[in-house]
PDB file of N, CA and C in Angstrom:
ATOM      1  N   UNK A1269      38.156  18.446  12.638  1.00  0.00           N
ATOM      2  CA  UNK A1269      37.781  17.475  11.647  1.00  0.00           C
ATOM      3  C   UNK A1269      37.093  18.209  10.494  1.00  0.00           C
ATOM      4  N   UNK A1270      37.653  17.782   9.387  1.00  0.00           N
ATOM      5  CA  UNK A1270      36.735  18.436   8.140  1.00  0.00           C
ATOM      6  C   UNK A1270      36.084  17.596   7.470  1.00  0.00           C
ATOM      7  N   UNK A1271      34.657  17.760   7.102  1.00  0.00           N
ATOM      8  CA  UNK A1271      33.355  16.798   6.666  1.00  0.00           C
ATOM      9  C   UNK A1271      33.415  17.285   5.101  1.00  0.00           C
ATOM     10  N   UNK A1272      33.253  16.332   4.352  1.00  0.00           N
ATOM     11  CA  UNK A1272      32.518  17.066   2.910  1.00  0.00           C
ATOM     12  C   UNK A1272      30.395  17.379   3.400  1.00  0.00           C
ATOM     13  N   UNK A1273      30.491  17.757   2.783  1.00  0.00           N
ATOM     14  CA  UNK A1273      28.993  18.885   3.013  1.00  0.00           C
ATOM     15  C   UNK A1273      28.088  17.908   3.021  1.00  0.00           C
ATOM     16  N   UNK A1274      28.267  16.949   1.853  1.00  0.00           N
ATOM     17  CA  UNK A1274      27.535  15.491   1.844  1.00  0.00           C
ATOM     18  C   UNK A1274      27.313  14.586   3.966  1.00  0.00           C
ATOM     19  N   UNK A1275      28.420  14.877   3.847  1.00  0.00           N
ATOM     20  CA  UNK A1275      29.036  13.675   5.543  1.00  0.00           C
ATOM     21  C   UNK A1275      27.970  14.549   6.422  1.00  0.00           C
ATOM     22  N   UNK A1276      28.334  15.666   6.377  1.00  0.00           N
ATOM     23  CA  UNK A1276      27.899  16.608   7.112  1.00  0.00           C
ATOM     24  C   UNK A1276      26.572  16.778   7.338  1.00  0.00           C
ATOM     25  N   UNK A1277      25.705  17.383   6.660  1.00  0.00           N
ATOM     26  CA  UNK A1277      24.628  17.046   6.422  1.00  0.00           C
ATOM     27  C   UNK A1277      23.955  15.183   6.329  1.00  0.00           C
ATOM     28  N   UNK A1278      24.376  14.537   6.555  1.00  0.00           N
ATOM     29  CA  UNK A1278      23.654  13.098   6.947  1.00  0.00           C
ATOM     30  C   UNK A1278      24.194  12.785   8.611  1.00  0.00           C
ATOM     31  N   UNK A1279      25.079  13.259   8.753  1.00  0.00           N
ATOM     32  CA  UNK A1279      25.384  13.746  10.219  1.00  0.00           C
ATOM     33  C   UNK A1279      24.628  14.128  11.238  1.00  0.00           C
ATOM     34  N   UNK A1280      24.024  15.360  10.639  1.00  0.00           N
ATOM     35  CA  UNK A1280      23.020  16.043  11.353  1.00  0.00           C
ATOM     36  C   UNK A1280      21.984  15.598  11.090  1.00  0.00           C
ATOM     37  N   UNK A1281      21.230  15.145   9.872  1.00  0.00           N
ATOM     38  CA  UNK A1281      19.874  14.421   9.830  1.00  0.00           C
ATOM     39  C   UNK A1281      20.162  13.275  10.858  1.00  0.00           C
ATOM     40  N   UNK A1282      21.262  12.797  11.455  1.00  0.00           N
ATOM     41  CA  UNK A1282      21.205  11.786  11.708  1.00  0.00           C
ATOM     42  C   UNK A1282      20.013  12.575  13.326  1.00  0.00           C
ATOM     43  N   UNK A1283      20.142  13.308  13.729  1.00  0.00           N
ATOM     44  CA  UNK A1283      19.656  13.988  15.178  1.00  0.00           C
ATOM     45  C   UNK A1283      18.089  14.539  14.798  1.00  0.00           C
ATOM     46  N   UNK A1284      17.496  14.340  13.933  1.00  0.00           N
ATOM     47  CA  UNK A1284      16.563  14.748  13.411  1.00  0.00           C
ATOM     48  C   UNK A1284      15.735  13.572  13.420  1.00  0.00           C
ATOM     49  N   UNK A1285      14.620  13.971  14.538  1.00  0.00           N
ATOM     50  CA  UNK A1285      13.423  12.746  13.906  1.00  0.00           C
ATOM     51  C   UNK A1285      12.461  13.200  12.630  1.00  0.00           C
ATOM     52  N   UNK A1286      12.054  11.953  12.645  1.00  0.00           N
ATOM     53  CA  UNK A1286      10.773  11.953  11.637  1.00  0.00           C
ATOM     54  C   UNK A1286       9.331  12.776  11.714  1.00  0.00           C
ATOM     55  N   UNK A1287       8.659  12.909  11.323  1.00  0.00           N
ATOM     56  CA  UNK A1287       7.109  13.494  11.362  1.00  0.00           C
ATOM     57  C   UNK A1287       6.518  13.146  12.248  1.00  0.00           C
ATOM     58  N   UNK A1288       5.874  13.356  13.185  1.00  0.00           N
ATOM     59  CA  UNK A1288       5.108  12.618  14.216  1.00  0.00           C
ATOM     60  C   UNK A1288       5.706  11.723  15.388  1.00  0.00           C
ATOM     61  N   UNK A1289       7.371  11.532  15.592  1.00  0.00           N
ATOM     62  CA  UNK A1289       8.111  11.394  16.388  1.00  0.00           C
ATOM     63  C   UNK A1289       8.077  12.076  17.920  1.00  0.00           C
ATOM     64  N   UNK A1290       8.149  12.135  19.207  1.00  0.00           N
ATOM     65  CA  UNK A1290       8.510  13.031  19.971  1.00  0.00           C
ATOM     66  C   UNK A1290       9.583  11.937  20.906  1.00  0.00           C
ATOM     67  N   UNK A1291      10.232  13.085  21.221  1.00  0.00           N
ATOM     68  CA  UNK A1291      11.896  12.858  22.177  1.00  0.00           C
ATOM     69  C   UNK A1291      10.969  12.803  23.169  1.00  0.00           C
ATOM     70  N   UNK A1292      11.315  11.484  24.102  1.00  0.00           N
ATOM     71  CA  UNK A1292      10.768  11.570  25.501  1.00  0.00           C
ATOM     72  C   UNK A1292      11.595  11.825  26.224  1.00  0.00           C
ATOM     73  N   UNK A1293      12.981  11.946  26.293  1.00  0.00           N
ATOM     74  CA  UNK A1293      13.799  11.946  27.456  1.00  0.00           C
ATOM     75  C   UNK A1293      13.521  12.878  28.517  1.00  0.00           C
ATOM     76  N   UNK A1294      12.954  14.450  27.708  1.00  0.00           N
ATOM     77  CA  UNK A1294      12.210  15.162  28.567  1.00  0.00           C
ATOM     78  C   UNK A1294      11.295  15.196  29.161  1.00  0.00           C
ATOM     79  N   UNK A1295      10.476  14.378  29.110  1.00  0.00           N
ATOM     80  CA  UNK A1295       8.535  14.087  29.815  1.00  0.00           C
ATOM     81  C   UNK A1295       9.184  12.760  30.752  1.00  0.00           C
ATOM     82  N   UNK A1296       7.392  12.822  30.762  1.00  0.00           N
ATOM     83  CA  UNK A1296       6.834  11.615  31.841  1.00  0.00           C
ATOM     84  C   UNK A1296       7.863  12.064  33.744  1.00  0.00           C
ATOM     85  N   UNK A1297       7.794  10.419  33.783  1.00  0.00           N
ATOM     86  CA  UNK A1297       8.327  10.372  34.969  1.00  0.00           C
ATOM     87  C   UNK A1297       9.839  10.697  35.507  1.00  0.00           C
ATOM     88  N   UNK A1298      10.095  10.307  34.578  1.00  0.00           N
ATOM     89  CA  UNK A1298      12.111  10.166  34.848  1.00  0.00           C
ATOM     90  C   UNK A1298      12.160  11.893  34.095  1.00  0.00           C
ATOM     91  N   UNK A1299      11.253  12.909  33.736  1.00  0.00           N
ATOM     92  CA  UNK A1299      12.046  14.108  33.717  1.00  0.00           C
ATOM     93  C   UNK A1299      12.568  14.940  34.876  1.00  0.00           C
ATOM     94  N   UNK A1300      13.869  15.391  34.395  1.00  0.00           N
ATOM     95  CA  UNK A1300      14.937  15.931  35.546  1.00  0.00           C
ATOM     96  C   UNK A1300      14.160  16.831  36.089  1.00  0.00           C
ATOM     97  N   UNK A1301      13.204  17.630  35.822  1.00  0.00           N
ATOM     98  CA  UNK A1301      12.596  18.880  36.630  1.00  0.00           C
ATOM     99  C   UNK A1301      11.426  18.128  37.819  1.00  0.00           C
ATOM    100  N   UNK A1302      11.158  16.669  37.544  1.00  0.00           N
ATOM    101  CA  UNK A1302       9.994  16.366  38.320  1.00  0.00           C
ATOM    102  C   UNK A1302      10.461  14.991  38.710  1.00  0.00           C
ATOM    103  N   UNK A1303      11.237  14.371  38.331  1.00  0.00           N
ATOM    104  CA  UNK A1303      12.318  13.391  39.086  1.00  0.00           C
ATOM    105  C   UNK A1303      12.103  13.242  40.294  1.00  0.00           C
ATOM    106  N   UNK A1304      12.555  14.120  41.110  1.00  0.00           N
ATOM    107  CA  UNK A1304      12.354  13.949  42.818  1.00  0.00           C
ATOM    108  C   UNK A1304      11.270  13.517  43.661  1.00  0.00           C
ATOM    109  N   UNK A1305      10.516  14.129  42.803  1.00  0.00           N
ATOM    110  CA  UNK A1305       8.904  14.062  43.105  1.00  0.00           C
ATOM    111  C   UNK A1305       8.064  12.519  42.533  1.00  0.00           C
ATOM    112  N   UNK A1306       8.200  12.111  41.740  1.00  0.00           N
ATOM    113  CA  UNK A1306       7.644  11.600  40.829  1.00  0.00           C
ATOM    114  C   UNK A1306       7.963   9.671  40.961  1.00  0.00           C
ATOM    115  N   UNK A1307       9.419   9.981  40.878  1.00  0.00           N
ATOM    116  CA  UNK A1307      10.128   8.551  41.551  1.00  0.00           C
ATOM    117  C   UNK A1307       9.494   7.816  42.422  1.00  0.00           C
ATOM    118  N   UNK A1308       9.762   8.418  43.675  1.00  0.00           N
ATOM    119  CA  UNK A1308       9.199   7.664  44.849  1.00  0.00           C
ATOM    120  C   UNK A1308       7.819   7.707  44.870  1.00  0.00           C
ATOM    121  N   UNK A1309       6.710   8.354  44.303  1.00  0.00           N
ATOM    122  CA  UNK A1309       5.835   8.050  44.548  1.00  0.00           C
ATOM    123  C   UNK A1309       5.347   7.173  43.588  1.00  0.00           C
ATOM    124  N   UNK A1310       6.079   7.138  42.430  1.00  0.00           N
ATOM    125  CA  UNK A1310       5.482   5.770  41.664  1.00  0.00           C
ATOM    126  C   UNK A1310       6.003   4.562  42.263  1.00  0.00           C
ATOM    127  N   UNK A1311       6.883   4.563  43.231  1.00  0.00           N
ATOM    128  CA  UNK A1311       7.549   2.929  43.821  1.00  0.00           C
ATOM    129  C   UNK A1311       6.562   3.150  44.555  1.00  0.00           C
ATOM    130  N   UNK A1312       6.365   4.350  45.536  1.00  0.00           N
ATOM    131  CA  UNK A1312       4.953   3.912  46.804  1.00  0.00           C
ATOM    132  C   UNK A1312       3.500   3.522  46.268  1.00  0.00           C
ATOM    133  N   UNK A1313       3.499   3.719  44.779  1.00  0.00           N
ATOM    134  CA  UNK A1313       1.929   3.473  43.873  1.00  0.00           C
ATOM    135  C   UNK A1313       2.300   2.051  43.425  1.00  0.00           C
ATOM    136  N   UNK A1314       3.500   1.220  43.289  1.00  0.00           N
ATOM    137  CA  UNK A1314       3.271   0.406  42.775  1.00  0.00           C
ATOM    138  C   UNK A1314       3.871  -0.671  44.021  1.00  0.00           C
ATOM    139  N   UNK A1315       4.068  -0.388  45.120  1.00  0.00           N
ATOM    140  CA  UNK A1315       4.458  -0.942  46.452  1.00  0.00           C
ATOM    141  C   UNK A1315       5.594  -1.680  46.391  1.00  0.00           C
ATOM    142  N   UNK A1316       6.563  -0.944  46.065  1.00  0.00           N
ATOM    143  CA  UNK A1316       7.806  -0.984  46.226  1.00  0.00           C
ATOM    144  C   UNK A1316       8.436  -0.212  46.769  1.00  0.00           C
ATOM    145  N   UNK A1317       9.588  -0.613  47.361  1.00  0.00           N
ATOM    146  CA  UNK A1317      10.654   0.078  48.164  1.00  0.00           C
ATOM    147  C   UNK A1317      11.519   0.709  46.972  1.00  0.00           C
ATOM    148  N   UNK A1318      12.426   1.557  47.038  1.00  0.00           N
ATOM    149  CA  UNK A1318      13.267   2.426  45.791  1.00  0.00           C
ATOM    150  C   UNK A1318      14.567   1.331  46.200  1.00  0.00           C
ATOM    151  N   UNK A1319      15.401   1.395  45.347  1.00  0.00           N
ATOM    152  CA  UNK A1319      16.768   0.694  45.775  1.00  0.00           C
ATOM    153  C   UNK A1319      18.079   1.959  46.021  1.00  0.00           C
ATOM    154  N   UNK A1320      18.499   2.070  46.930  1.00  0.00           N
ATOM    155  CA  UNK A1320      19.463   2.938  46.968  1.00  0.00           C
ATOM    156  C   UNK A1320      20.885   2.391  46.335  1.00  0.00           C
ATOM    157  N   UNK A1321      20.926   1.343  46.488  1.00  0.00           N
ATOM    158  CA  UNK A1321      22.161   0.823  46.035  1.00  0.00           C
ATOM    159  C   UNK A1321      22.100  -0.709  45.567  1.00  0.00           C
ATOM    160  N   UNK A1322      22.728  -1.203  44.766  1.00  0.00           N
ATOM    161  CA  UNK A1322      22.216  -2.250  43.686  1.00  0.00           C
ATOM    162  C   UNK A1322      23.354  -3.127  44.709  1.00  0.00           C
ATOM    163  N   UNK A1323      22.751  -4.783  44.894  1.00  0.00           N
ATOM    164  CA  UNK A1323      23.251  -5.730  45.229  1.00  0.00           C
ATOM    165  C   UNK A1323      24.059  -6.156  44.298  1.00  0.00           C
ATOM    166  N   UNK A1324      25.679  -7.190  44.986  1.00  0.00           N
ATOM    167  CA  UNK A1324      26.343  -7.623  44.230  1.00  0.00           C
ATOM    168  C   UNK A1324      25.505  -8.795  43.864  1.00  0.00           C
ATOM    169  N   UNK A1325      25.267  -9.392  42.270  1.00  0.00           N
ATOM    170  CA  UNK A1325      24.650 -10.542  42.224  1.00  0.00           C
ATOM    171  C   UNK A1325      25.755 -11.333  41.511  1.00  0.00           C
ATOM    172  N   UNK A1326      25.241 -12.761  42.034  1.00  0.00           N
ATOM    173  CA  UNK A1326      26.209 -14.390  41.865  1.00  0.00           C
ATOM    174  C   UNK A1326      25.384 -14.723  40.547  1.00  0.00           C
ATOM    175  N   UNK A1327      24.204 -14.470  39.795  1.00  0.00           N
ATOM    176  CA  UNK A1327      23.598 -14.902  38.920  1.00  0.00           C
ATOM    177  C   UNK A1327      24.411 -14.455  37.566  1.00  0.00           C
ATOM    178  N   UNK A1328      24.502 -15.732  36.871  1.00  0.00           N
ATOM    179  CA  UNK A1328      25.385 -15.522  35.261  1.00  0.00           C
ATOM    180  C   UNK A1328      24.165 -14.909  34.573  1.00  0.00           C
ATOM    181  N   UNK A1329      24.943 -14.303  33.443  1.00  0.00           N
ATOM    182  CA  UNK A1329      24.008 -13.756  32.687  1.00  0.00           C
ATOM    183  C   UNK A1329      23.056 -13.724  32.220  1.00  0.00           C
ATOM    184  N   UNK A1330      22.663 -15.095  31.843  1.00  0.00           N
ATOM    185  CA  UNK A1330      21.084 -15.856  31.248  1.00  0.00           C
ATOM    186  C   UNK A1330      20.353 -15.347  32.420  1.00  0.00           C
ATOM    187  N   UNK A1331      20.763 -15.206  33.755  1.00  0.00           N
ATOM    188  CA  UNK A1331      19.602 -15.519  34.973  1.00  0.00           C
ATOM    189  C   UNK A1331      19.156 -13.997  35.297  1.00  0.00           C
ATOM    190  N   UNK A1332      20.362 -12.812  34.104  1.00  0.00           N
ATOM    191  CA  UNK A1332      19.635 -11.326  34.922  1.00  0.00           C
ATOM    192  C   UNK A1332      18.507 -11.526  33.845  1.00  0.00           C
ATOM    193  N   UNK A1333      18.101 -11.883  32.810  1.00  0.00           N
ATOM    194  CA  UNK A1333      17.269 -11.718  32.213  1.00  0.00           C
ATOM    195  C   UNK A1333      15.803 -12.692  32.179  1.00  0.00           C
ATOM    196  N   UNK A1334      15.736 -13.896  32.938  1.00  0.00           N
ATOM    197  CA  UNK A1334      15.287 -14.126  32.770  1.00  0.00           C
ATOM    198  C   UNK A1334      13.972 -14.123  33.909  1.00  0.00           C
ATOM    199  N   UNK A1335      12.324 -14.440  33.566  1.00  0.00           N
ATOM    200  CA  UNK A1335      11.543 -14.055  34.426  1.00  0.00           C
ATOM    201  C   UNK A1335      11.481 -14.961  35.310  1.00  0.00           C
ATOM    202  N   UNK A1336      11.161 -14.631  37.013  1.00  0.00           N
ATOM    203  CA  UNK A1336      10.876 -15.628  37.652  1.00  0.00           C
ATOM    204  C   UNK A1336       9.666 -16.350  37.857  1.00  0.00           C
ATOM    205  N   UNK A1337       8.379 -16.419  36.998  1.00  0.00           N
ATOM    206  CA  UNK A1337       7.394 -16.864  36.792  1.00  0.00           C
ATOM    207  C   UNK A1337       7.517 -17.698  36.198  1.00  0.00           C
ATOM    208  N   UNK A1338       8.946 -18.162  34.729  1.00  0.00           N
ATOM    209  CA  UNK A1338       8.931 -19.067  33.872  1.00  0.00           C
ATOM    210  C   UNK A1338      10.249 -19.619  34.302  1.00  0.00           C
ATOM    211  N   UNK A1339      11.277 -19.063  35.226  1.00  0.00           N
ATOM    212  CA  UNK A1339      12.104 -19.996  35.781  1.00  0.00           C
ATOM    213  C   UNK A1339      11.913 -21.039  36.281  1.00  0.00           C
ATOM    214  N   UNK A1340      10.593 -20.962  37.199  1.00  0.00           N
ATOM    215  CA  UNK A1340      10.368 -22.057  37.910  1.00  0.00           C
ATOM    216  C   UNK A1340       9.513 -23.027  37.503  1.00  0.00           C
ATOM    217  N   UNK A1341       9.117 -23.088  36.118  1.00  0.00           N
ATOM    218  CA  UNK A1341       8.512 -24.145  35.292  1.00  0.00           C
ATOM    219  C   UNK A1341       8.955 -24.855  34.958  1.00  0.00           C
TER     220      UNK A1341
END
């Protein structure tokens, strides 16, 4: 593919944050180097079980989103 220099350059700013921005994908909890570790003990800190595998659900769409504290009002 050939870009004029213009395309090109707004292309690449496009991957460029701003001033005072930081990329989290690398930190916290969900980073790949501390993942293993980190996962399960935040489900055992917040007393939950981990899900290994996601249930088929019968609920239409409105119902994955909505909370069950205000469903039942």
């Amino acid at each position: 593919m050939t870009l004029s220099l213009d395309e090109f350059l707004r292309r690449f700013l496009l991957h460029l944050l701003p001033e005072g921005f930081v990329r989290i994908r690398n930190f916290g909890i969900l980073a790949n180097c501390k993942r293993a570790t980190t996962l399960p003990l935040s489900f055992q800190l917040l007393g939950g079980t981990p899900q290994t595998q996601q249930k088929a659900s019968t609920a239409g769409p409105s119902d994955l989103w909505s909370c069950p504290s205000v469903v039942g009002r």
